[in-house]
Tab-separated table of C-alpha atoms in Angstrom:
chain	number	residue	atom	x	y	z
A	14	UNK	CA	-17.968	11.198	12.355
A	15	UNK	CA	-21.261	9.661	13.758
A	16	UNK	CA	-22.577	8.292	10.357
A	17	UNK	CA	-21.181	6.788	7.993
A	18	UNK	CA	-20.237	8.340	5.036
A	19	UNK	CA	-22.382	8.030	1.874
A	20	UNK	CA	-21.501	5.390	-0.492
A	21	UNK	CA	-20.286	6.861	-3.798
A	22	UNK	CA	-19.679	4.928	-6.665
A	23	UNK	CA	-17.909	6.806	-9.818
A	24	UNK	CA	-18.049	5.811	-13.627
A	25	UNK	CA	-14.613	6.867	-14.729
A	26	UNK	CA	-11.350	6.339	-17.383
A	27	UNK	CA	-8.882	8.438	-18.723
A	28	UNK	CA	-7.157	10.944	-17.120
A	29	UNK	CA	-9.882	13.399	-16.442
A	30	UNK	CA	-11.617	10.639	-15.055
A	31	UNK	CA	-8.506	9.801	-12.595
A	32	UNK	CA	-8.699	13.211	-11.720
A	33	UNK	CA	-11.787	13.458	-10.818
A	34	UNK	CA	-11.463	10.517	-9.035
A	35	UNK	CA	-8.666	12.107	-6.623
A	36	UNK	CA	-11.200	15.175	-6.252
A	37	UNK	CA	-14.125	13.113	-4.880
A	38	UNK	CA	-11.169	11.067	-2.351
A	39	UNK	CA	-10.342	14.893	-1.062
A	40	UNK	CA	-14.044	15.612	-0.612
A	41	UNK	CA	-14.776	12.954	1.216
A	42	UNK	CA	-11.703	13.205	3.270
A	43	UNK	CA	-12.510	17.039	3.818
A	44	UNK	CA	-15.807	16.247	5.547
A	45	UNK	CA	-14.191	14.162	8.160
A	46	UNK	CA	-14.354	10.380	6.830
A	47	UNK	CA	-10.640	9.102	6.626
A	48	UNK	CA	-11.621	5.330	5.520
A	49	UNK	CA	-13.037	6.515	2.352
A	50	UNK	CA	-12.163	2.887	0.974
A	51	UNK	CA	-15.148	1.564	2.301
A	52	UNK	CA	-16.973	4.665	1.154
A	53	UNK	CA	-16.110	5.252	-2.998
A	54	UNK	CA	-16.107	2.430	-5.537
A	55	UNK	CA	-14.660	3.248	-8.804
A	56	UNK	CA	-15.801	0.935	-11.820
A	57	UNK	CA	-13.283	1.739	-14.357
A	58	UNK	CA	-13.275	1.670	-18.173
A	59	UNK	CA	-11.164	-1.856	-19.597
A	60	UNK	CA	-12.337	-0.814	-23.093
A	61	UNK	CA	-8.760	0.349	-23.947
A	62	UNK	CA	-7.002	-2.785	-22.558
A	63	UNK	CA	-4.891	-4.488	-24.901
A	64	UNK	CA	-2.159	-6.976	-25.582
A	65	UNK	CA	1.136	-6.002	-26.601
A	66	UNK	CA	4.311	-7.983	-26.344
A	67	UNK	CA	2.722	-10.509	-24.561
A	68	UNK	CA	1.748	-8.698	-21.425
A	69	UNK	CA	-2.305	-7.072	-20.839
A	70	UNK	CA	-2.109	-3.667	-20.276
A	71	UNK	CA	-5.179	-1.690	-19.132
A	72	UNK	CA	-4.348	1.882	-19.619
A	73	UNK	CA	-7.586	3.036	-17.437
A	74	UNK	CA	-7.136	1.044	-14.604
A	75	UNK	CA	-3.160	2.026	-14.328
A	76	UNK	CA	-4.163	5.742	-14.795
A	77	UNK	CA	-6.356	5.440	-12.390
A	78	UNK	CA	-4.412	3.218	-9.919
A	79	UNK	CA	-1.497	5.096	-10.545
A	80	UNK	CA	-2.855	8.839	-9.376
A	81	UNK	CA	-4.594	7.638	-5.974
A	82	UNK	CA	-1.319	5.968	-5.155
A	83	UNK	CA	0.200	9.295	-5.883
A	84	UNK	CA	2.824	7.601	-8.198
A	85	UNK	CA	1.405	8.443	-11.415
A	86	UNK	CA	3.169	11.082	-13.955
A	87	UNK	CA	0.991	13.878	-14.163
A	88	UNK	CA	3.311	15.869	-16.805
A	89	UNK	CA	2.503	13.386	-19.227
A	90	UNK	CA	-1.228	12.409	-18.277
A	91	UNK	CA	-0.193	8.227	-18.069
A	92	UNK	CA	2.544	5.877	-16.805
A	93	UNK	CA	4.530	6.425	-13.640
A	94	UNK	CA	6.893	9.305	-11.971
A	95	UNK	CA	10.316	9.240	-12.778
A	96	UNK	CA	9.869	6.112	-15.217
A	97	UNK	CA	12.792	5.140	-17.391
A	98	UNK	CA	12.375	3.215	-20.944
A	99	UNK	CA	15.596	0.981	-21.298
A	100	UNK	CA	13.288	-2.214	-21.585
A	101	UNK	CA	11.153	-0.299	-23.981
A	102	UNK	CA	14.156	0.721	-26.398
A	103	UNK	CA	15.634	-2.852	-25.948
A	104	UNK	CA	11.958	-4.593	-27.500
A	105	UNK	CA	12.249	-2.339	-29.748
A	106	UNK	CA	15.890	-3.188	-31.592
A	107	UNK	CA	14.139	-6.902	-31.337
A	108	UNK	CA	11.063	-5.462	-33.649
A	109	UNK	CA	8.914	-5.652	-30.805
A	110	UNK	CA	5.823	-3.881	-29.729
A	111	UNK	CA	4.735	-0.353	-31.269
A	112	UNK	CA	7.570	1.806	-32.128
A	113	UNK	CA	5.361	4.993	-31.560
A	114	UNK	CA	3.782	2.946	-27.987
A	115	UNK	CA	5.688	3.618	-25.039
A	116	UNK	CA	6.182	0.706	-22.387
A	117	UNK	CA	8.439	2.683	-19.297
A	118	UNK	CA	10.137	0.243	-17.012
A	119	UNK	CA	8.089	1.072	-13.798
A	120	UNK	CA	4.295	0.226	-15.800
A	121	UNK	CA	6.152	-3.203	-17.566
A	122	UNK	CA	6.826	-3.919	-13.948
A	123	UNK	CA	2.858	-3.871	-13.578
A	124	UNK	CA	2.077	-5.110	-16.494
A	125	UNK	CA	4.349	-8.111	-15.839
A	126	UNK	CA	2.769	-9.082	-12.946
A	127	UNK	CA	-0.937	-8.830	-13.979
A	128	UNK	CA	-0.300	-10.783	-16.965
A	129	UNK	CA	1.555	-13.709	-14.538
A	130	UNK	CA	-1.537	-13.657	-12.223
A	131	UNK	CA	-4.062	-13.360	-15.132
A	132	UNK	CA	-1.739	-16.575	-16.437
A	133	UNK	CA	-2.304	-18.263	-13.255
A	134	UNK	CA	-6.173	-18.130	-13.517
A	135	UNK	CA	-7.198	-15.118	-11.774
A	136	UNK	CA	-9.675	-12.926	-12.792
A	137	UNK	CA	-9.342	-9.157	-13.940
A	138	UNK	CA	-11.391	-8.247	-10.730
A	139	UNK	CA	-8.958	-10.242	-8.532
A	140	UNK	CA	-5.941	-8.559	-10.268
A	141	UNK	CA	-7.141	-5.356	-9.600
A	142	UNK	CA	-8.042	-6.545	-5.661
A	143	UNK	CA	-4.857	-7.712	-4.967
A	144	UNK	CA	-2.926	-4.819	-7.194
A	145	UNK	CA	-4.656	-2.647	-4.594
A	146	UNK	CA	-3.279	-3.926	-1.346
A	147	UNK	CA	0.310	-2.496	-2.565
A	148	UNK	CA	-0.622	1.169	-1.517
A	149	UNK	CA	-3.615	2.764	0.241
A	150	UNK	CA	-5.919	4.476	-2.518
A	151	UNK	CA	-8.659	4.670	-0.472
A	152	UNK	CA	-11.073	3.330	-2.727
A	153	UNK	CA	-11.867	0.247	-4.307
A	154	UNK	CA	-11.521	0.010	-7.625
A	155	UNK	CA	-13.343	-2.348	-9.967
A	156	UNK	CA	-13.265	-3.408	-13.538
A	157	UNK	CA	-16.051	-2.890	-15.601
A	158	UNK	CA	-15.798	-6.037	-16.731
A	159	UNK	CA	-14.023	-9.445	-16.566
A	160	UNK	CA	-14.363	-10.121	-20.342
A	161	UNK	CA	-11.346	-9.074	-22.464
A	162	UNK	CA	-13.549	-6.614	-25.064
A	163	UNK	CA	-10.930	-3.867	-26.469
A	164	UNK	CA	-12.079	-1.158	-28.573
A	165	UNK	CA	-11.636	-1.107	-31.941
A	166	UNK	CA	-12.161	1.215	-34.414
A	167	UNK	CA	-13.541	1.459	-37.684
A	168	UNK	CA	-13.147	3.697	-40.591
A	169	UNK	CA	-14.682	4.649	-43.197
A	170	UNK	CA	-12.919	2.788	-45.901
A	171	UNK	CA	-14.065	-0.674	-43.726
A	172	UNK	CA	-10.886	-1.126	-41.974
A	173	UNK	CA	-10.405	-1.848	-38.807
A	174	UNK	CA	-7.631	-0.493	-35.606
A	175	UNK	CA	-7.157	-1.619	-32.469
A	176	UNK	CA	-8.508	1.749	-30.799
A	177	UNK	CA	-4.798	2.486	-28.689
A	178	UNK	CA	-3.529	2.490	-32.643
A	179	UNK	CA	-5.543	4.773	-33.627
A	180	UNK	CA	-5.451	6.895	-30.620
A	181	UNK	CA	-1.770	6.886	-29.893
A	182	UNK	CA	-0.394	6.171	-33.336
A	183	UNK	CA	-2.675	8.403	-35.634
A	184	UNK	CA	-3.920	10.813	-33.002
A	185	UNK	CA	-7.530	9.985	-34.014
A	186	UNK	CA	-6.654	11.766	-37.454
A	187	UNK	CA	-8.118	8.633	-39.415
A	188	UNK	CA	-11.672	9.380	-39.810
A	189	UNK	CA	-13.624	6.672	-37.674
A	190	UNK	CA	-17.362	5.155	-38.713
A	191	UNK	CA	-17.847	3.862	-35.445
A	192	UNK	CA	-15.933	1.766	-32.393
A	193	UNK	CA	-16.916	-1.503	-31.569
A	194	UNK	CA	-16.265	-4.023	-28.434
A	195	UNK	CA	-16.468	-6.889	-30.025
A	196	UNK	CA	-18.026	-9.493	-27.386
A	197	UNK	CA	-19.126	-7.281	-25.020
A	198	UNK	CA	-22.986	-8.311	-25.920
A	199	UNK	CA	-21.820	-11.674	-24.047
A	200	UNK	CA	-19.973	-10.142	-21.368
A	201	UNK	CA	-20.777	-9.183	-17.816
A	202	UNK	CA	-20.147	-6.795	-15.334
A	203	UNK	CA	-17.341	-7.955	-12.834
A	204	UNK	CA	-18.236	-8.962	-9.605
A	205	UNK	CA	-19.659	-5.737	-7.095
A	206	UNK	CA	-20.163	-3.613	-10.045
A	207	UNK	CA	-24.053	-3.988	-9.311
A	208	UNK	CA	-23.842	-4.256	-5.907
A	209	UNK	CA	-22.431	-1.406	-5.270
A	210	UNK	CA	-24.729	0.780	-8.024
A	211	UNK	CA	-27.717	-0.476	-5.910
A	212	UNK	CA	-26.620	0.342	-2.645
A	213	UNK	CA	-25.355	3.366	-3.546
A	214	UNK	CA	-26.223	6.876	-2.516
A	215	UNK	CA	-24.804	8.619	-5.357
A	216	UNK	CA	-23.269	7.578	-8.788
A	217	UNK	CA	-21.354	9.790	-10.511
A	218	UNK	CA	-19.734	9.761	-14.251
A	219	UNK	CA	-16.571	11.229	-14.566
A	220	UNK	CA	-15.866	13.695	-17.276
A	221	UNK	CA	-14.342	11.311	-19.176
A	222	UNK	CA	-14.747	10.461	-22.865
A	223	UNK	CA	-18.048	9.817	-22.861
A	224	UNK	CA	-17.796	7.491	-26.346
A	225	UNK	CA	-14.756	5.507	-25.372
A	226	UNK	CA	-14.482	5.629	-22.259
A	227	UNK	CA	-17.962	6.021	-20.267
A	228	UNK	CA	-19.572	4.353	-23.286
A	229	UNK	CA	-18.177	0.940	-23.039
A	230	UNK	CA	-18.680	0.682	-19.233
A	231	UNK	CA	-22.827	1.811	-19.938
A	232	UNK	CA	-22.109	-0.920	-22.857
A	233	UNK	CA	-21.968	-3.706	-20.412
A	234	UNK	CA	-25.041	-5.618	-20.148
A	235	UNK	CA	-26.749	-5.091	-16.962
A	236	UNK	CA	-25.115	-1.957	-15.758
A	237	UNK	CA	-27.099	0.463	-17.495
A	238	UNK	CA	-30.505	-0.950	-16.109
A	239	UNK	CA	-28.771	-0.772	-12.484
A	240	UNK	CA	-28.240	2.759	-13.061
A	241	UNK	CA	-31.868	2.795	-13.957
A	242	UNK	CA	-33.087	0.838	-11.215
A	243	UNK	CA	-30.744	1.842	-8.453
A	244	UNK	CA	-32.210	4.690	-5.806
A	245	UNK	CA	-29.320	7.258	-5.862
A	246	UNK	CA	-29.081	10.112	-7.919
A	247	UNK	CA	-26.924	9.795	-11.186
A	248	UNK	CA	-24.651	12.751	-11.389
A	249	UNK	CA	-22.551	12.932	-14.647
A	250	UNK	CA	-19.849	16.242	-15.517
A	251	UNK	CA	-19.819	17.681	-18.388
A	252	UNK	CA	-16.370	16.939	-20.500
A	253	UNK	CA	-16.806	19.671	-22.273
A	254	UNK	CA	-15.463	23.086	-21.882
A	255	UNK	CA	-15.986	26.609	-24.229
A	256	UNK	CA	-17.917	23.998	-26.648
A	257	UNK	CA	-14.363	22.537	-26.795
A	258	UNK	CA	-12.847	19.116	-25.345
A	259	UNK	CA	-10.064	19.074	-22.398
A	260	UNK	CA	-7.668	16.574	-23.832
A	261	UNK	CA	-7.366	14.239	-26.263
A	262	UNK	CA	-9.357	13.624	-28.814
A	263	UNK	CA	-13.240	13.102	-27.885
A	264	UNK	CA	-14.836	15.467	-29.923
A	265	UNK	CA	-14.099	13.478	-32.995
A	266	UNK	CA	-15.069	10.698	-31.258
A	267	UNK	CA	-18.431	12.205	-30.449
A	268	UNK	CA	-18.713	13.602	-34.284
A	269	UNK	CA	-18.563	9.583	-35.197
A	270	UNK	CA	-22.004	8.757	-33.227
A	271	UNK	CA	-23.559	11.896	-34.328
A	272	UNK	CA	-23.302	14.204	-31.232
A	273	UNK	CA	-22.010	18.000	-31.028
A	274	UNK	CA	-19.414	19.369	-29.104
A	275	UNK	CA	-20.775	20.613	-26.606
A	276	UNK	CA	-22.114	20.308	-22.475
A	277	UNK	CA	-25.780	20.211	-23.673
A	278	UNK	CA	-25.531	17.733	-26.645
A	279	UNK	CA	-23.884	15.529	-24.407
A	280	UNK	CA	-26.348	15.564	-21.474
A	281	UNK	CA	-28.470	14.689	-24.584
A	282	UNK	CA	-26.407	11.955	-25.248
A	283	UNK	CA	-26.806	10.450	-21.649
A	284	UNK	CA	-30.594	11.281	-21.488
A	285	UNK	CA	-32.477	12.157	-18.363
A	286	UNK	CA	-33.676	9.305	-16.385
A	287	UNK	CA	-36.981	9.866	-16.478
A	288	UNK	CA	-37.187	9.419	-19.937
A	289	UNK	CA	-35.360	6.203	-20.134
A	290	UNK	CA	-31.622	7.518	-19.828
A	291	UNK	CA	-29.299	7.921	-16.971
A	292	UNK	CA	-28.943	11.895	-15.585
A	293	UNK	CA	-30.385	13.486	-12.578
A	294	UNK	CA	-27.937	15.932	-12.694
A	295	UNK	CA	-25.127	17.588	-14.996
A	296	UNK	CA	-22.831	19.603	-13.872
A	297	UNK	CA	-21.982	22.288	-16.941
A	298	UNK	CA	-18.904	24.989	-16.718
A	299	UNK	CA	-19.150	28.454	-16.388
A	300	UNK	CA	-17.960	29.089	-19.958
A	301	UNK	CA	-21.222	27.022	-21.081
A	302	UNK	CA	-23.766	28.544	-18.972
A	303	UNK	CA	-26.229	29.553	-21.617
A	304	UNK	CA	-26.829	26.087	-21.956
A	305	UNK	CA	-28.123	25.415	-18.976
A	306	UNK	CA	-31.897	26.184	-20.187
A	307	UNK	CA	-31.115	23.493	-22.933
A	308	UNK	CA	-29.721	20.822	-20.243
A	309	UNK	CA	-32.798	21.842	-18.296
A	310	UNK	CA	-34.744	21.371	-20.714
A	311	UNK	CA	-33.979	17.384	-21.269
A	312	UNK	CA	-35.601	17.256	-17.994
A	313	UNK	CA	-31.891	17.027	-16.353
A	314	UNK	CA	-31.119	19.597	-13.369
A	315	UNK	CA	-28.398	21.831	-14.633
A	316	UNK	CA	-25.898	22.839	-12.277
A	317	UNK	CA	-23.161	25.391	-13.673
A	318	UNK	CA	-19.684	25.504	-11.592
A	319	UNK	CA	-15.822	25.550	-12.605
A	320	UNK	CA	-15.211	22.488	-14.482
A	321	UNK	CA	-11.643	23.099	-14.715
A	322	UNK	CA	-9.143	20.735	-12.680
A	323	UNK	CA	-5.961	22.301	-13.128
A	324	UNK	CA	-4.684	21.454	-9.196
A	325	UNK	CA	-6.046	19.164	-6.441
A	326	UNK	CA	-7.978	22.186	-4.579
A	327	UNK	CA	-10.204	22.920	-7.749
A	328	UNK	CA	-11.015	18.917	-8.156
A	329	UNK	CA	-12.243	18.688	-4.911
A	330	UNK	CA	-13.982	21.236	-4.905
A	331	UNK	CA	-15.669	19.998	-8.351
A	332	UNK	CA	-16.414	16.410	-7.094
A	333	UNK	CA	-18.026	18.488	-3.555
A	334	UNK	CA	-20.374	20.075	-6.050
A	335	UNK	CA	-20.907	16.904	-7.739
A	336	UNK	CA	-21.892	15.512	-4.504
A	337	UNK	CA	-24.033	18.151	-3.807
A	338	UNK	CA	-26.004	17.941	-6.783
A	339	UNK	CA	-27.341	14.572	-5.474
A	340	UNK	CA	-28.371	16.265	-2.091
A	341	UNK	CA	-25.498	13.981	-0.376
C-alpha cells in the first residue's frame, strides 16, 4: 500500500474481546497492510489477574495472546489447544490451588515464566513485550496497567471474593453489591497506553464485559481523559445480543451497577462524548435494531450490523464495520 495504515488501538478482555481482536487483525490484513503490528495496539484488561500457587496468571492477556498466536482453545473459550492437566491434578493431591480452577500444563508453562521474569524485576509491560516475540500476533499488546489491582467482589452480606472465585467457582450465582480494584486510584496506565490513544486514528472497545472487563481498563487514572482528549473516533460494540448477553455472566454484572440488559442501556452506560463520556459510535445487532433511535438519541451514532462472531469471516467483517463507523 502507499499509506500507511491507520493506527487502531482496541479496549478489549475476555473472549469476545480476543475475538474481536482477531477480526480487526483480518480487516486490516484484508485491505492490503501485512505489518499490522505496527498498525493495532491492544490495551488489555489485568483486572482478572491473580495469584494462585505462587505463579501470576492474567487470564485476559493469555486469552488474548493465546488466539492471535492461533494456539488458543477455542472449544473451551481459555487456555491452550490440546493442553493436558497432569501438573494440575498433581497440586491438587498436595491441597494446592482451586480444586474447581483449572491450571493445564501448556498455560503453567506461561505462567511459570512470567512469574520468573516478574521475580527478576521486570515489569508487567515488559512481560508482555518479550512474551510477544515468541510468535507473530501482529499487534502489540499492552497491559492496562503495571499495578497488580485484581477484582474483587462484594456481596451483599459484606463479604468479599477474589472476582475469578466468584466467576469460576460460583458462576456469578452469589449476588454481588459491587466489584472493587482495590489500588487502582494509585495506579497508572503502563507505558504506551496513552501514547498510542493520542495518536490514534480510531479506538475501539471490544464487546467485552463492559463492568469487569472494559470497566477496570476506563478505571485507570488517566486513560479515560485520553479517550476524551484524543482526536480519533471512539467506537465501542455492543455486548449485547436479543437484550441477552453472549457468554458468561455480564448481565448480572451490569444488574450490580444499576444498568439493563440491553445495547441501548449500555451505550448509556459509556455516554456519548460530547456530553462528557466516551462513544462516537455503537455498533448495535440486528436483533436490537429498534433501539437504535434510543442509542441515537444519547447523542451516539447508531450503527446496526451482525454482531454475531461465530467464525473468523463474520469477525472481520464486524471489526470492518467497526472501522467504518469512524470513517477510517
Amino acid at each position: 500500500m502507499s499509506h500507511p495504515p491507520p493506527r487502531v488501538v482496541v479496549l478489549a478482555g475476555g473472549v469476545g474481546g480476543s475475538k474481536f481482536v482477531l477480526g480487526v487483525r483480518s480487516a486490516l490484513r484484508a485491505r492490503g497492510w501485512e505489518d499490522t503490528a505496527s498498525a493495532l495496539t491492544v490495551v488489555v484488561n489485568t483486572g482478572d489477574d491473580i495469584w494462585l500457587s505462587g505463579v501470576r496468571l492474567q487470564p485476559d492477556v493469555d486469552s488474548v495472546t493465546y488466539a492471535l498466536a492461533g494456539v488458543n482453545d477455542s472449544e473451551r473459550g481459555w487456555g491452550r489447544q490440546g493442553d493436558s492437566e497432569r501438573v494440575n491434578h498433581e497440586l491438587q493431591q498436595w491441597g494446592a490451588g482451586w480444586p474447581w480452577f483449572t491450571l493445564g500444563d501448556l498455560d503453567l508453562g506461561t505462567h511459570l515464566a512470567r512469574t520468573g521474569w516478574l521475580r527478576e524485576g521486570l515489569t508487567p509491560t515488559a512481560v508482555l513485550e518479550r512474551m510477544s516475540h515468541r510468535w507473530d500476533l501482529g499487534a502489540r499488546l499492552l497491559p492496562m496497567t503495571d499495578a497488580e489491582v485484581d477484582t474483587l467482589v462484594e456481596l451483599e452480606d459484606g463479604a468479599r471474593l477474589h472476582f475469578q472465585e466468584w466467576w469460576t467457582r460460583h458462576r456469578a450465582a452469589l449476588a454481588p453489591a459491587g466489584f472493587h480494584n482495590p489500588g487502582i486510584d494509585r495506579a497508572a496506565p503502563a507505558p504506551g497506553v496513552l501514547e498510542a490513544i493520542a495518536a490514534a486514528d480510531v479506538v475501539l472497545l471490544a464487546p467485552s464485559n463492559p463492568v469487569v472487563s472494559i470497566g477496570p481498563i476506563l478505571a485507570v487514572p488517566g486513560t479515560r481523559d485520553a479517550l476524551a482528549r484524543t482526536s480519533a473516533r471512539v467506537v465501542g460494540v455492543s455486548p449485547i445480543i436479543g437484550g441477552k448477553v453472549v457468554r458468561g455472566m455480564a448481565d448480572v454484572c451490569l444488574t450490580a451497577i444499576g444498568v439493563e440488559t440491553s445495547a441501548a442501556a449500555v451505550a448509556a452506560h459509556y455516554r456519548a462524548r460530547d456530553a462528557g463520556g466516551l462513544l462516537d459510535a455503537w455498533l448495535i445487532a440486528e436483533e436490537d435494531e429498534a433501539s437504535a433511535a434510543d442509542v441515537a438519541g444519547l447523542g451516539i451514532r447508531s450503527v446496526v450490523t451482525p454482531l454475531w462472531m461465530t467464525d473468523a469471516a463474520r469477525s472481520a467483517a464486524l471489526a470492518e464495520t467497526a472501522l467504518g463507523a469512524a470513517d477510517v
